[in-house]
PDB file of C-alpha atoms in Angstrom:
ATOM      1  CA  UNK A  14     -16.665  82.122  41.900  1.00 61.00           C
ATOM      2  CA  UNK A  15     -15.957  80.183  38.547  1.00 60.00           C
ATOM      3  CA  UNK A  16     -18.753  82.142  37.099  1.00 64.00           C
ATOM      4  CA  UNK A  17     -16.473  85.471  37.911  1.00 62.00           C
ATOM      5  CA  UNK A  18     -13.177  84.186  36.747  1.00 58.00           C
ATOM      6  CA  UNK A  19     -14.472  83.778  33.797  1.00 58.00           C
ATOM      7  CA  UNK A  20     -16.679  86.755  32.895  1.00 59.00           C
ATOM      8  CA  UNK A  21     -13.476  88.590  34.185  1.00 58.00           C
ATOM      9  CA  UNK A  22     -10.712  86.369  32.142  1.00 58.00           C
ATOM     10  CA  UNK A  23     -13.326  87.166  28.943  1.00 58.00           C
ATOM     11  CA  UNK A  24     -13.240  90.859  29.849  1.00 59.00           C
ATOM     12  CA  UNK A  25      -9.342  90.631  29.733  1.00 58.00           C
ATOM     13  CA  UNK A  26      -8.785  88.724  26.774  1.00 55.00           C
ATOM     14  CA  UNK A  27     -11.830  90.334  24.575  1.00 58.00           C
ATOM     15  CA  UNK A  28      -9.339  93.398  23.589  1.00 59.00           C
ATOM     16  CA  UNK A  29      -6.879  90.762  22.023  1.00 58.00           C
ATOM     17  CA  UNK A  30      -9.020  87.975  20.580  1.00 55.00           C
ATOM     18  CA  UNK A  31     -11.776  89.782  18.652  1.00 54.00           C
ATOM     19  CA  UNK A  32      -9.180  92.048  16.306  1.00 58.00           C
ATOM     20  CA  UNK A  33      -7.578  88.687  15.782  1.00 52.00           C
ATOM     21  CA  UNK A  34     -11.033  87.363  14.674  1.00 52.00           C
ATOM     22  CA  UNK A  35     -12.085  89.817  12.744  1.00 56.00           C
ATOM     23  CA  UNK A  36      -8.741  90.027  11.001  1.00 51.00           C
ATOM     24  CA  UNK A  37      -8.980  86.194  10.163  1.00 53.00           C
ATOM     25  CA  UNK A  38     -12.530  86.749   9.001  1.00 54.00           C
ATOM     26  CA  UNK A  39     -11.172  89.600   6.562  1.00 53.00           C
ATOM     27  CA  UNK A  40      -7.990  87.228   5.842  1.00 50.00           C
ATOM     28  CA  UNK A  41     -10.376  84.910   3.734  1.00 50.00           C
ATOM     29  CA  UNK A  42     -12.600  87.741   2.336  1.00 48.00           C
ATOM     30  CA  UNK A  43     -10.156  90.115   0.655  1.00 54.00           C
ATOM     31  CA  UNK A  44      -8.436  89.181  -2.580  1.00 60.00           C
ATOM     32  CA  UNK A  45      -5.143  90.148  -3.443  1.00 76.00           C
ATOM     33  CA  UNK A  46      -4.696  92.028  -6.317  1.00 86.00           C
ATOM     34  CA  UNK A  47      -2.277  90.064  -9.186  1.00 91.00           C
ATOM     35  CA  UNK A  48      -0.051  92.454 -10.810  1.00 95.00           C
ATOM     36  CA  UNK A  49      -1.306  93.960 -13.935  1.00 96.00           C
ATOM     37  CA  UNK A  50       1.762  92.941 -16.351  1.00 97.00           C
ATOM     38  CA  UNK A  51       2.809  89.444 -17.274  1.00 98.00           C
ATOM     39  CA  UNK A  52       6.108  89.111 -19.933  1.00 98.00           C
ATOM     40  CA  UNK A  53       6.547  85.139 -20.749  1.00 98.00           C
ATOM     41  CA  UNK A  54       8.458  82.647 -22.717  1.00 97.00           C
ATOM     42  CA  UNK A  55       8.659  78.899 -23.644  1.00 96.00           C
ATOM     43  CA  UNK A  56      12.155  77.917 -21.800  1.00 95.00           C
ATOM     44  CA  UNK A  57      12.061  74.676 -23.760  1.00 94.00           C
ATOM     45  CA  UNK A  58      11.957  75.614 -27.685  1.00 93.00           C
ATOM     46  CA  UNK A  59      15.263  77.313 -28.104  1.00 94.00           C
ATOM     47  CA  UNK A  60      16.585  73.815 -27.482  1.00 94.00           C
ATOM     48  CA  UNK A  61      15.320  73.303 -31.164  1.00 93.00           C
ATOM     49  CA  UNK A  62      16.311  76.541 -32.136  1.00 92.00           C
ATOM     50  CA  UNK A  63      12.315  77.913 -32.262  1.00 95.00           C
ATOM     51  CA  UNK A  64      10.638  80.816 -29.922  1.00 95.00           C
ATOM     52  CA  UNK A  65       7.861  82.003 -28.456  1.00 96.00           C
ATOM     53  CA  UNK A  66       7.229  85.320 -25.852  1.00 97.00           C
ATOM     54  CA  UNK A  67       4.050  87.052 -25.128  1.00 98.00           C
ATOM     55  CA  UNK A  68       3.908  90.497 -23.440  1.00 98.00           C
ATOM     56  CA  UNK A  69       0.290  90.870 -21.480  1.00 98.00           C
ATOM     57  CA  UNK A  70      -1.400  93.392 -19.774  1.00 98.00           C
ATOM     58  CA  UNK A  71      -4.926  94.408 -17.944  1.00 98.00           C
ATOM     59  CA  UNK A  72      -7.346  96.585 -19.516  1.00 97.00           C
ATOM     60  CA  UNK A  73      -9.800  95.927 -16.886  1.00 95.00           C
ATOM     61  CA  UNK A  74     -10.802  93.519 -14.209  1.00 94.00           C
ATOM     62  CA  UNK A  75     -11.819  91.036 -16.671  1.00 95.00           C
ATOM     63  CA  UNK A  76      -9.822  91.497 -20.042  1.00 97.00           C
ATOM     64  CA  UNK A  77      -5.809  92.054 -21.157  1.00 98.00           C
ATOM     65  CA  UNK A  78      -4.334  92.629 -24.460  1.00 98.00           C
ATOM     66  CA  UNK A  79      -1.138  90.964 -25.498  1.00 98.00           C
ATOM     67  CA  UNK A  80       1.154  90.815 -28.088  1.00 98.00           C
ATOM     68  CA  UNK A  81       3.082  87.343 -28.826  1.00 98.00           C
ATOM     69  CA  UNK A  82       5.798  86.625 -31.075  1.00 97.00           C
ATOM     70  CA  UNK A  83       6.568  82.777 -32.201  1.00 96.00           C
ATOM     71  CA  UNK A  84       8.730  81.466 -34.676  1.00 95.00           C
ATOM     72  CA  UNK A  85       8.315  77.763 -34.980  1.00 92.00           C
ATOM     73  CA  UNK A  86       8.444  74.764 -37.918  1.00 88.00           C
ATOM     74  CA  UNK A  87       5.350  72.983 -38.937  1.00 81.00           C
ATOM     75  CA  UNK A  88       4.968  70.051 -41.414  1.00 76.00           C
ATOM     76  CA  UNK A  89       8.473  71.390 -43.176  1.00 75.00           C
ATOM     77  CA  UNK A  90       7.607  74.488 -43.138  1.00 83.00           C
ATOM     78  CA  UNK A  91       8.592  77.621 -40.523  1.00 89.00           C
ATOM     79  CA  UNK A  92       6.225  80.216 -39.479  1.00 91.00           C
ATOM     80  CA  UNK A  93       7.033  83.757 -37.778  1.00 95.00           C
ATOM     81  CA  UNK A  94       4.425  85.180 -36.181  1.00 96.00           C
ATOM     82  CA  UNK A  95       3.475  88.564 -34.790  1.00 98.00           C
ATOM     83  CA  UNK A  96       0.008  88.640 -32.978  1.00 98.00           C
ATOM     84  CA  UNK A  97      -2.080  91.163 -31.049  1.00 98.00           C
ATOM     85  CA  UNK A  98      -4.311  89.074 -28.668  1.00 98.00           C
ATOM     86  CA  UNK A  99      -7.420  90.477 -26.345  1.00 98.00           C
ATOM     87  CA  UNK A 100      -8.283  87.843 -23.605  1.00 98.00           C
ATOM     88  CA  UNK A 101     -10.971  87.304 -21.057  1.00 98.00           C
ATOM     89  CA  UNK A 102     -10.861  86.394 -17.732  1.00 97.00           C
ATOM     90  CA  UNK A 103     -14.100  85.141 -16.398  1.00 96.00           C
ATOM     91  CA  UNK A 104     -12.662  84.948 -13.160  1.00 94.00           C
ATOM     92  CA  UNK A 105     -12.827  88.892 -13.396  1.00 93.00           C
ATOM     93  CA  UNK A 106      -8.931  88.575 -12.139  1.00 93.00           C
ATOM     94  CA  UNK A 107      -7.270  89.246 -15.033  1.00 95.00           C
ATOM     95  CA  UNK A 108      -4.557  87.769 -15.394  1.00 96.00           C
ATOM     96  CA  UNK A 109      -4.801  85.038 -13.167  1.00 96.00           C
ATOM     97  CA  UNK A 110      -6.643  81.841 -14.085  1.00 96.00           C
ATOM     98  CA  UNK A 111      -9.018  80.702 -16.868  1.00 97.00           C
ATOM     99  CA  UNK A 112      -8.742  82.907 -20.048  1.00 97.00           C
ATOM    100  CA  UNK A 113     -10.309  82.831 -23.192  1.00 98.00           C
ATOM    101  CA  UNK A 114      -8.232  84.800 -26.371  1.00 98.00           C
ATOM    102  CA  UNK A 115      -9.061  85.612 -30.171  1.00 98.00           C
ATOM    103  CA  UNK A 116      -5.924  87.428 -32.041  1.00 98.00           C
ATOM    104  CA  UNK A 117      -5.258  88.859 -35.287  1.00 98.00           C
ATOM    105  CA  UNK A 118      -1.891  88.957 -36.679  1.00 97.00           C
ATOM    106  CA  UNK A 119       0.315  88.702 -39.395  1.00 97.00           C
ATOM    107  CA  UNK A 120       2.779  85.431 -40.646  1.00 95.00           C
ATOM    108  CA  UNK A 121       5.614  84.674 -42.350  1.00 92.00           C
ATOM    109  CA  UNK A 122       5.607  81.595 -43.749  1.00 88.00           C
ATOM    110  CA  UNK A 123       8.917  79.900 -45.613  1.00 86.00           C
ATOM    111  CA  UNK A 124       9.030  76.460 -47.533  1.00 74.00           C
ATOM    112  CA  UNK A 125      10.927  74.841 -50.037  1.00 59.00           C
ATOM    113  CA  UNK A 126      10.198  77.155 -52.846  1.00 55.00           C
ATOM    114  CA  UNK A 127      11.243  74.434 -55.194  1.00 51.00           C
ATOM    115  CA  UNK A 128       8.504  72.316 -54.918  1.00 58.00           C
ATOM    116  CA  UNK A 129       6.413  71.405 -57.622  1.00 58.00           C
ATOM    117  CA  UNK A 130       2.337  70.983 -56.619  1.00 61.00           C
ATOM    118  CA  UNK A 131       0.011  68.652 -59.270  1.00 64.00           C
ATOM    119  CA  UNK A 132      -3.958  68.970 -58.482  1.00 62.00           C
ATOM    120  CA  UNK A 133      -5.695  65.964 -60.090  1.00 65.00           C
ATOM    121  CA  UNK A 134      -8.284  68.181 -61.050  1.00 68.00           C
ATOM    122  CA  UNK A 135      -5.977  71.131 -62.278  1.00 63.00           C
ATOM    123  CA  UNK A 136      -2.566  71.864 -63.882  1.00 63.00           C
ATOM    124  CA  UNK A 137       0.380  71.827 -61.470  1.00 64.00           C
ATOM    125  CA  UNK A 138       2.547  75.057 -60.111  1.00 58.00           C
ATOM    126  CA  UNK A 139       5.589  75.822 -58.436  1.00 55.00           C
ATOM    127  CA  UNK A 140       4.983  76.716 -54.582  1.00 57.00           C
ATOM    128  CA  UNK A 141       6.168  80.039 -53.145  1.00 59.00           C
ATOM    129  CA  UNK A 142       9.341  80.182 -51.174  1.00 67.00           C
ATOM    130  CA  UNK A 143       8.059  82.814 -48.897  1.00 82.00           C
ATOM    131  CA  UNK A 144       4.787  84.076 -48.222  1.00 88.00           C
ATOM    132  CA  UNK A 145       3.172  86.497 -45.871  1.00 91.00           C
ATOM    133  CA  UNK A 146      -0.337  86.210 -44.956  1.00 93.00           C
ATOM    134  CA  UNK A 147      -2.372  87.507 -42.079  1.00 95.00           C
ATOM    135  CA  UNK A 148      -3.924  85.154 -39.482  1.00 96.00           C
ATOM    136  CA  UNK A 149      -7.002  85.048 -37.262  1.00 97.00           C
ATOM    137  CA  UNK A 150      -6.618  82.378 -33.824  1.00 97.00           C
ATOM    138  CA  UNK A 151      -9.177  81.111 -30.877  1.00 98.00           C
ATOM    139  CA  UNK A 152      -6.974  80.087 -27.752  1.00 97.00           C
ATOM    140  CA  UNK A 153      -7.968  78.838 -23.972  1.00 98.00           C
ATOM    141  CA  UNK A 154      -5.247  78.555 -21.362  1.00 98.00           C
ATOM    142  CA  UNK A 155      -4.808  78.771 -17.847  1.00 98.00           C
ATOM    143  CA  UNK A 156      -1.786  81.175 -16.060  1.00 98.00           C
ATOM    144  CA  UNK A 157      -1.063  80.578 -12.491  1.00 97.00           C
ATOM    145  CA  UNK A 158       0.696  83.550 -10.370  1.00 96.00           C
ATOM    146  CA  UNK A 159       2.446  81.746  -7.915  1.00 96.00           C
ATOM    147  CA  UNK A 160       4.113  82.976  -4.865  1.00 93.00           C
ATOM    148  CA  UNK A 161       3.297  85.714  -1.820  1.00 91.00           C
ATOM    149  CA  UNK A 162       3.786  88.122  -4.684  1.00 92.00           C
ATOM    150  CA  UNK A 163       2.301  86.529  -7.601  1.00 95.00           C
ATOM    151  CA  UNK A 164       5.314  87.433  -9.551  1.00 96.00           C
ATOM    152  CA  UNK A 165       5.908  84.020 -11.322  1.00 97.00           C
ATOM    153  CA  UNK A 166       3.369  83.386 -14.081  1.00 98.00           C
ATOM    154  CA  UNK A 167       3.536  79.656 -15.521  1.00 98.00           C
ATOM    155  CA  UNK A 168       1.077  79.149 -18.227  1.00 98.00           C
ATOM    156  CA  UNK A 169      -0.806  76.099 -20.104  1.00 98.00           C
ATOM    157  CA  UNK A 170      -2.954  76.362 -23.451  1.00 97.00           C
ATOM    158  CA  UNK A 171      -4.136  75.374 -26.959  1.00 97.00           C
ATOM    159  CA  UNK A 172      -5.742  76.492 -29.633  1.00 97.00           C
ATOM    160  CA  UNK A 173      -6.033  77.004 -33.444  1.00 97.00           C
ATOM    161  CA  UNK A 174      -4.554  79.463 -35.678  1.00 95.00           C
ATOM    162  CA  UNK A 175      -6.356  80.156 -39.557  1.00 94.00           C
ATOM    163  CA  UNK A 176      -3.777  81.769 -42.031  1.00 91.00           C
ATOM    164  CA  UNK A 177      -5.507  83.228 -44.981  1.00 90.00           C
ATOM    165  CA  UNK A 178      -3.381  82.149 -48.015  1.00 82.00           C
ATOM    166  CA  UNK A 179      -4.559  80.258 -51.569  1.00 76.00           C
ATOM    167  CA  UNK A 180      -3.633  76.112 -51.541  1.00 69.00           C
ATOM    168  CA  UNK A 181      -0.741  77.444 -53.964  1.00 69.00           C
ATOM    169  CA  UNK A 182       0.832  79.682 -51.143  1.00 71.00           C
ATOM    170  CA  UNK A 183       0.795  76.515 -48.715  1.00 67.00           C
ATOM    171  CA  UNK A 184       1.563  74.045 -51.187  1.00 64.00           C
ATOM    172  CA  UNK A 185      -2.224  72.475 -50.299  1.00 62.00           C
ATOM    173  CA  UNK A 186      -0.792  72.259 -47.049  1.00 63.00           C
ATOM    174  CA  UNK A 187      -3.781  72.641 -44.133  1.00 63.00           C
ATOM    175  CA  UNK A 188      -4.476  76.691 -43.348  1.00 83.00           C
ATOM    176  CA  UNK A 189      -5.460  75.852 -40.309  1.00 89.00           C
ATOM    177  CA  UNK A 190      -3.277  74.937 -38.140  1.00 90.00           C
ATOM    178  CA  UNK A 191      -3.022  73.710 -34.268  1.00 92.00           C
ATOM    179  CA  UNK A 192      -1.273  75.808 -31.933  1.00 93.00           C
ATOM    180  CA  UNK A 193       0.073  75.456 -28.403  1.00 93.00           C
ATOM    181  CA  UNK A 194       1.439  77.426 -25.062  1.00 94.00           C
ATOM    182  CA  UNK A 195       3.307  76.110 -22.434  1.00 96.00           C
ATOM    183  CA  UNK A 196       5.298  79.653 -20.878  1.00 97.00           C
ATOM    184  CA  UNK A 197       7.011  80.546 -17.690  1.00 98.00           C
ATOM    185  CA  UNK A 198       7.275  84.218 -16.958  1.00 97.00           C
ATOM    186  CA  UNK A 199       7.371  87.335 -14.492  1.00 98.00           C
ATOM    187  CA  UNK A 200       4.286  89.481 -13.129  1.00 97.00           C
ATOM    188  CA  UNK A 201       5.229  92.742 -12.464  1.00 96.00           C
ATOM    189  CA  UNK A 202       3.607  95.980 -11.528  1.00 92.00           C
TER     190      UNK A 202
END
């Protein structure tokens, strides 16, 4: 009799617990899709009256292209820049997670034209107030979509940044220079 009740409770309950199984099992299989759009800023630099925003979005499964924008001050000097970035996502989730960028772009950068610059090996010249100069940069970082809708990006990287000028543009200042991204942002479709 036990044997029957439950064979027949089984029977019942098959039509109810097996969808509810197999939509667990497809629960853990199927990926959501992040949206393809990310716009982000630094919150924390216009406290020091600098900037930074970067506009992303997916080319494929794997890769985005962005543009950034950054105006910031670096051993007494400011630099504007205006980049256009590709980055991969190994992941092949762009653009969620681990992502790898190179950019080219083009820099602004201002100093104390005033300045007077003696090589020991060499006669000495005046350094250039302004000076434009285009840049090449390497960059890893990590962006996080959080929420059920992935719609808040919050992102974490480094890298460097080369600007091609002559030691008398930069004063003999380094060319290449360290660079850093900590941005919160929105994920839209």
């Amino acid at each position: 009799m036990a044997r029957w009740m439950t064979a027949a409770t089984v029977a019942l309950l098959s039509p109810i617990l097996l969808p509810a199984q197999q939509l667990r099992q497809q629960t853990y299989t199927l990926r959501t899709e992040p949206p393809p759009q990310v716009i982000s800023t630094n919150p924390f630099l216009p406290l020091w009256g600098f900037f930074q925003a970067e506009y992303e979005r997916r080319i494929n499964p794997n890769a985005t292209w962005a543009v950034a924008s950054s105006y910031t001050n670096f051993n007494d000097a400011y630099y504007t820049n205006i980049d256009g970035k590709i980055r991969l996502y190994p992941n092949e989730h762009a653009p969620e997670g681990l992502g790898v960028a190179a950019s080219v772009g083009i820099a602004i950068v201002r100093g104390d034209g005033g300045s007077l610059i003696c090589n020991p090996d060499g006669p000495c010249v005046h350094r250039r107030a302004d000076v434009t100069v285009p840049t090449f940069a390497i960059e890893g970082g990590y962006q996080w979509l959080l929420g059920s809708h992935k719609a808040t990006a919050v992102t974490a990287g480094f890298g460097v940044k080369r600007y091609f000028a002559t030691d008398t543009d930069f004063g003999g200042d380094s060319r290449v220079l360290p660079t850093g991204r900590l941005s919160i942002g929105y994920a839209f479709k």
